[in-house]
Amino acid sequence: MGTVQLKKNIGFFVGTSLVVGTVIGSGIFMKPGIVLESSGDSTRALLAWLIGGLITLASGLTIAEVSTRIPKTGGLYAYLEEVYGRIWGFICGWVQTVIYGPAVMGALGLYFGSLLVSFFQLDSSLSTIVGIITVIFLGVVNSLGTRYGGMIQNVSTVAKLIPIFAIAIFGIILGDQPVLNVSSGSSTAAISMGAAILATLWAYDGWMNVGFMAGEMKDPSKTLPKAIITGILIVMVSYLSVNVAMLHVLTAEQIIELGPNAANTAATILFGDFGGKLITIGILISIFGCLNGKILTFPRIPFAMAQNGLLPGSKQISKVHKTYKTPMNATIMQMVIAVIMMIVSDPDRLTDMAIFSVFSFYGLAFFAVFILRKKQPDVKTYKVPFYPLTPIIAVIGTIYLVVNTVMDKPADALLSIGIGIIGLPIYWVLTRKKSRASN
């Protein structure tokens, strides 16, 4: 009997919509103020959004070749294990389990909580509690079966585009504030393009999932790069348009001061109280759906590692619930870490830690293209366009981001690196146990 092949039914339009759907989440609504404050003026802020988009485009195109050359489930974890060895795969999975996944979930929960509290004009001190309740609720929903999480995902994908298009189109048409060369009022010491680009990359994060679609695409060598280029260009245009529109409606200082509520305020100015509320509901649904998608997918990483005995408590974490057939224990573990992070930190710090921690491994995955091409020069598969320039841009973008974060936010960077290093003795202990058990 032959192996069952995945049905190749994803064409260009579905592929493009998947790219747009997986990338657009909370960042475009939450980060404009941070980007403005970090960059120092509106022109540099828009440039940061453009650079972040170009790094993302180069990254997506590069990882697409890696994923077609290593057609394994597990994504980044699987790529690093295949190219650099098991220990690198483990450290990557460990950091995704302990920092990246929970930090992303925690940040989204906190953003959702702050917006919901503001929407109902409740006491701002309740935002963390609301965020925690939301994370727990979605964790429970996804533990009861992927069907329910999938339904939330479908509704939110459509809802997230409405506020983006509404704010972008009407803000550009109706706004009267100057857009370019507007000072943010930031002190010289606080200005950092590295920090600004780091903030934009939170908004662009999600493109890593794009490469996973290769096995289900019609003619992936042609369809995949077209879908990635078109999808990320749509996202870039959307993000730049929303930022131009917000600068056209609000002053730079207002956008910084309002923070996560800037899009909500701009919508109220453009559409009145009722219209503004509708747009805010769209933003809330977008963040809720994005959080749901993360809670649905992230526990699969520790679940896969636990199945290979590569996490403390693997026996429990790798269990599938008898009734619901979901990785419930892995989901609970991720939720517990996320809730702790939500209590002790703020969402902007969590997003910076998440992006820094995962981009260190993205860089290794981008460089893997050069190694794989050397090992398998004649493999007929999708090849990254403009090689070697495209992967070089992705690698340089990663190095720039990592170095800047270490310089600008050394405490967060060192904490992320420290947690990664803690994984090494855990790996050695667990692999020794496994080797003793097999002897």
XYZ file of C-alpha atoms in Angstrom:
439
model
C 0.000 0.000 0.000
C 1.277 3.506 -0.910
C 1.230 6.442 1.437
C -1.814 8.697 1.379
C -1.048 11.971 -0.405
C -2.456 15.328 0.632
C -5.108 16.585 -1.764
C -3.637 19.362 -3.915
C -6.617 21.695 -4.057
C -5.169 25.068 -2.970
C -4.919 27.497 -5.870
C -3.614 31.057 -6.104
C -6.667 32.869 -4.657
C -7.126 30.532 -1.682
C -3.362 30.606 -1.056
C -3.312 34.412 -1.102
C -6.288 34.668 1.273
C -4.576 32.222 3.663
C -1.471 34.425 3.696
C -3.560 37.536 4.441
C -5.658 35.692 7.041
C -2.685 34.258 8.976
C -0.691 37.505 9.050
C -3.323 40.146 9.898
C -4.190 40.013 13.586
C -3.785 42.625 16.304
C -0.558 44.401 15.357
C -1.963 46.909 12.889
C -4.358 48.223 15.551
C -2.008 47.964 18.554
C 1.415 49.023 17.265
C 1.166 52.355 15.321
C 1.817 54.386 18.509
C 4.854 52.285 19.503
C 6.309 52.519 15.957
C 5.788 56.305 15.895
C 7.314 56.816 19.330
C 10.328 54.611 18.550
C 11.020 56.073 15.085
C 10.762 59.739 16.085
C 8.626 61.042 13.214
C 5.842 59.939 10.857
C 8.043 59.490 7.742
C 10.459 57.172 9.594
C 7.469 55.332 11.093
C 6.055 54.615 7.613
C 9.558 53.565 6.491
C 9.700 51.129 9.451
C 6.395 49.555 8.313
C 7.809 49.261 4.765
C 11.114 47.708 5.930
C 9.233 45.282 8.189
C 7.122 44.261 5.194
C 10.166 43.743 2.939
C 11.905 41.608 5.611
C 8.675 39.589 5.919
C 8.421 39.166 2.131
C 12.033 37.955 1.859
C 11.481 35.690 4.892
C 8.286 34.132 3.507
C 9.816 33.434 0.092
C 12.935 31.912 1.697
C 11.069 29.679 4.149
C 8.847 28.471 1.277
C 11.895 26.803 -0.326
C 13.013 25.318 3.011
C 9.513 23.872 3.575
C 9.325 22.309 0.082
C 12.794 20.744 0.532
C 11.888 19.478 4.056
C 8.225 18.400 3.711
C 7.747 17.486 7.391
C 5.143 18.521 9.944
C 6.441 20.600 12.837
C 7.484 23.700 10.897
C 10.495 25.582 12.266
C 11.258 22.844 14.821
C 11.411 20.222 12.026
C 13.518 22.387 9.687
C 16.212 23.112 12.287
C 16.344 19.491 13.451
C 16.817 18.287 9.859
C 19.541 20.817 8.937
C 21.410 21.465 12.208
C 20.685 18.385 14.312
C 18.334 17.341 17.121
C 19.707 19.702 19.766
C 18.878 22.806 17.663
C 15.426 21.433 16.922
C 14.904 20.907 20.644
C 16.093 24.401 21.706
C 13.839 25.939 19.041
C 10.829 23.917 20.226
C 11.688 24.655 23.869
C 11.813 28.449 23.272
C 8.567 28.299 21.255
C 6.941 26.327 24.111
C 8.183 28.406 27.047
C 8.479 31.936 25.584
C 7.109 32.505 22.087
C 3.735 30.720 22.204
C 2.663 31.842 25.703
C 3.975 35.418 25.156
C 1.970 35.752 21.925
C -1.167 34.365 23.587
C -0.646 36.562 26.661
C -0.092 39.743 24.630
C -3.182 39.139 22.490
C -5.251 38.438 25.608
C -4.064 41.686 27.235
C -4.715 43.731 24.078
C -8.195 42.249 23.823
C -8.864 42.956 27.518
C -7.766 46.611 27.301
C -9.922 47.246 24.213
C -12.986 45.481 25.640
C -12.729 47.379 28.937
C -12.372 50.665 27.024
C -15.320 49.746 24.755
C -17.668 49.203 27.725
C -16.054 52.100 29.644
C -15.137 49.874 32.588
C -12.339 50.443 35.080
C -8.998 50.031 33.243
C -7.672 47.884 36.127
C -10.035 45.108 34.942
C -8.275 44.721 31.561
C -5.811 42.040 32.768
C -8.613 40.000 34.385
C -10.713 40.224 31.192
C -7.678 39.162 29.134
C -6.992 36.152 31.382
C -10.666 35.066 31.285
C -10.585 35.313 27.445
C -7.442 33.157 27.170
C -8.920 30.523 29.520
C -12.268 30.568 27.680
C -10.654 30.008 24.266
C -8.370 27.343 25.739
C -11.446 25.463 26.979
C -13.266 25.914 23.632
C -10.306 24.528 21.658
C -9.856 21.668 24.129
C -13.452 20.574 23.431
C -12.679 20.052 19.735
C -11.051 21.832 16.784
C -14.453 22.239 15.067
C -15.475 25.033 17.449
C -12.154 26.844 17.133
C -12.393 26.540 13.344
C -15.826 28.195 13.326
C -14.474 31.190 15.302
C -11.569 31.402 12.831
C -13.816 31.607 9.759
C -15.973 34.420 11.180
C -13.004 36.473 12.424
C -11.097 36.276 9.108
C -13.853 38.232 7.355
C -14.455 40.590 10.308
C -10.791 41.647 10.585
C -10.714 43.160 7.076
C -13.723 45.471 7.618
C -12.088 47.918 10.097
C -8.844 47.948 8.074
C -10.538 48.914 4.813
C -12.958 51.341 6.518
C -10.253 53.254 8.424
C -7.811 53.213 5.476
C -10.241 54.438 2.799
C -12.228 57.013 4.779
C -9.223 58.226 6.798
C -7.250 59.005 3.647
C -10.276 60.714 2.004
C -11.660 62.646 4.994
C -8.586 63.356 7.172
C -6.940 66.796 7.245
C -3.796 66.319 9.380
C -0.329 66.398 7.705
C 1.065 62.887 7.175
C 4.812 63.199 6.449
C 7.636 64.656 8.571
C 5.448 65.034 11.664
C 7.531 64.786 14.859
C 6.358 62.288 17.441
C 7.748 64.391 20.268
C 9.951 61.486 21.417
C 13.202 62.253 23.237
C 16.356 61.583 21.200
C 17.399 58.843 23.654
C 14.147 56.925 23.047
C 14.420 56.938 19.215
C 15.417 53.594 17.671
C 14.559 52.341 14.186
C 15.422 48.843 15.408
C 12.694 49.039 18.080
C 10.264 50.491 15.498
C 10.909 47.655 13.017
C 10.654 45.090 15.857
C 7.172 46.466 16.627
C 6.090 46.200 12.950
C 7.302 42.582 12.797
C 4.756 41.679 15.484
C 2.076 42.917 13.074
C 3.597 40.906 10.195
C 4.162 37.748 12.278
C 2.300 34.649 11.124
C 3.959 34.256 7.722
C 5.829 31.142 8.933
C 2.564 29.213 8.475
C 2.588 30.043 4.744
C 5.209 27.454 3.847
C 3.151 24.672 5.467
C 0.651 24.901 2.579
C 3.114 23.737 -0.103
C 2.052 20.078 0.045
C -1.591 20.959 -0.665
C -0.971 23.405 -3.523
C -1.518 22.967 -7.210
C 1.915 23.480 -8.822
C 3.577 24.879 -5.657
C 6.722 26.056 -7.508
C 4.561 28.677 -9.255
C 1.550 29.095 -6.942
C 3.409 29.411 -3.605
C 5.686 32.373 -4.462
C 2.791 34.152 -6.224
C 0.517 33.670 -3.188
C 3.246 34.825 -0.772
C 4.201 37.889 -2.830
C 0.565 38.917 -3.457
C -0.595 38.178 0.101
C 2.257 40.019 1.839
C 1.984 42.954 -0.610
C -1.749 43.211 0.232
C -0.832 43.196 3.952
C 1.915 45.823 3.417
C -0.448 48.119 1.464
C -3.152 47.620 4.126
C -0.752 48.438 6.976
C 0.754 51.480 5.270
C -2.736 52.731 4.290
C -4.069 52.400 7.855
C -1.030 54.271 9.227
C -1.359 57.054 6.626
C -5.108 57.282 7.407
C -4.547 57.455 11.180
C -1.877 60.153 10.750
C -4.352 62.012 8.515
C -7.053 61.886 11.230
C -5.039 62.122 14.497
C -1.838 63.949 15.451
C 1.302 61.861 16.067
C 1.152 62.718 19.790
C -2.482 61.551 19.980
C -1.651 58.212 18.315
C 1.169 57.641 20.850
C -0.909 58.753 23.838
C -3.972 56.671 22.856
C -1.863 53.544 22.173
C -4.172 50.523 21.612
C -7.215 52.853 21.488
C -5.916 55.020 18.608
C -7.762 53.056 15.879
C -10.967 53.161 17.953
C -10.675 56.971 18.383
C -9.901 57.499 14.674
C -12.960 55.410 13.753
C -15.188 57.479 16.089
C -13.943 60.735 14.487
C -14.581 59.311 10.991
C -17.901 57.523 11.522
C -19.408 59.026 14.692
C -20.089 57.168 17.943
C -22.170 54.359 16.400
C -19.826 53.809 13.443
C -16.821 53.962 15.739
C -18.369 51.285 17.971
C -18.984 49.021 14.959
C -15.348 49.394 13.849
C -14.165 48.664 17.406
C -16.306 45.495 17.435
C -14.576 44.490 14.174
C -11.164 45.082 15.776
C -12.184 43.062 18.866
C -13.370 40.168 16.666
C -10.071 40.339 14.721
C -7.962 40.074 17.905
C -10.282 37.421 19.383
C -9.948 35.336 16.187
C -6.179 35.810 16.076
C -5.887 34.680 19.722
C -8.131 31.700 18.968
C -5.874 30.681 16.062
C -2.782 30.831 18.266
C -4.427 28.796 21.075
C -5.546 26.273 18.442
C -2.063 25.813 16.906
C 0.658 26.633 19.480
C 0.016 23.687 21.874
C 0.811 21.356 18.935
C 4.523 22.234 19.354
C 4.933 20.998 22.981
C 2.553 18.131 22.149
C 4.843 16.981 19.290
C 7.946 17.392 21.487
C 6.333 15.478 24.363
C 5.474 12.608 22.007
C 9.232 12.309 21.407
C 9.903 12.461 25.169
C 11.623 15.853 24.864
C 9.844 17.798 27.619
C 9.704 17.336 31.401
C 6.382 15.600 32.113
C 6.184 14.307 28.521
C 3.939 11.411 29.515
C 1.173 13.811 30.627
C 1.730 16.554 28.006
C 1.583 14.052 25.113
C -1.833 12.671 26.162
C -4.795 13.106 23.819
C -8.154 13.571 25.571
C -10.173 10.346 25.253
C -13.478 12.063 24.449
C -12.502 15.261 22.613
C -9.378 13.904 20.823
C -7.454 17.140 21.480
C -4.036 17.805 23.145
C -5.785 19.144 26.256
C -2.826 18.857 28.651
C -0.478 20.645 26.245
C -3.103 23.404 25.853
C -3.478 23.758 29.645
C 0.315 23.993 30.063
C 0.564 26.786 27.452
C -2.359 28.648 29.040
C -0.811 28.495 32.539
C 2.494 29.995 31.278
C 0.563 32.644 29.281
C -1.515 33.663 32.331
C 1.626 34.000 34.508
C 3.177 36.233 31.803
C -0.009 38.332 31.651
C 0.133 38.930 35.426
C 3.828 39.895 35.604
C 4.302 41.794 32.318
C 2.659 44.130 29.796
C 1.579 43.260 26.228
C 4.184 45.389 24.390
C 7.021 43.803 26.358
C 5.602 40.329 25.682
C 5.412 40.984 21.922
C 9.054 42.180 21.864
C 10.204 39.076 23.752
C 8.158 36.798 21.486
C 9.529 38.264 18.236
C 13.134 38.418 19.497
C 13.057 34.817 20.749
C 11.616 33.348 17.550
C 13.595 35.473 15.054
C 16.879 34.044 16.376
C 15.678 30.674 15.025
C 14.115 32.154 11.891
C 17.618 33.381 10.969
C 18.971 29.820 11.180
C 16.062 28.593 9.025
C 16.768 31.262 6.370
C 20.462 30.328 6.285
C 19.428 26.683 5.856
C 18.582 27.478 2.197
C 22.298 27.865 1.393
C 23.137 24.563 3.162
C 20.278 22.653 1.476
C 21.196 23.963 -1.977
C 24.801 22.841 -1.460
C 23.694 19.372 -0.276
C 20.992 18.914 -2.948
C 21.870 21.157 -5.913
C 19.743 19.293 -8.476
C 16.468 18.923 -6.557
C 13.554 20.062 -8.716
C 11.410 22.041 -6.332
C 10.254 25.604 -5.725
C 13.293 27.881 -5.676
C 13.352 31.245 -3.919
C 13.332 34.042 -6.528
C 16.383 36.349 -6.867
C 18.614 33.839 -5.051
C 20.928 34.565 -3.190
C 19.693 38.168 -2.684
C 16.304 37.270 -1.144
C 17.624 34.930 1.606
C 20.502 37.380 2.266
C 17.933 40.161 2.926
C 16.045 37.799 5.281
C 19.253 36.870 7.172
C 20.530 40.485 7.394
C 17.075 41.639 8.569
C 17.181 39.002 11.320
C 20.708 39.936 12.446
C 19.754 43.640 12.513
C 16.675 42.876 14.602
C 18.467 40.590 17.089
C 21.461 42.939 17.587
C 19.192 45.994 17.996
C 17.041 44.220 20.587
C 20.122 43.197 22.604
C 21.288 46.843 22.547
C 17.877 48.529 23.131
C 16.270 46.007 25.501
C 19.116 43.989 27.045
C 17.049 42.710 30.000
C 14.348 41.175 27.756
C 16.940 39.802 25.323
C 19.032 38.234 28.117
C 15.920 36.734 29.740
C 14.950 35.112 26.418
C 18.498 33.844 25.834
C 18.694 32.589 29.449
C 15.463 30.583 29.109
C 16.846 29.096 25.879
C 20.105 28.083 27.630
C 18.140 26.473 30.508
C 16.788 24.083 27.860
C 20.272 22.569 27.267
C 20.644 20.650 30.583
C 16.983 19.589 30.286
C 17.738 18.175 26.804
C 20.788 16.256 28.081
C 18.890 14.807 31.067
C 15.918 13.718 28.918
C 18.051 12.205 26.118
C 20.156 10.313 28.699
C 16.969 8.894 30.247
C 15.790 7.830 26.800
C 19.090 6.170 25.914
C 19.145 4.302 29.285
C 15.547 3.150 28.754
C 16.346 1.837 25.274
C 19.486 -0.079 26.445
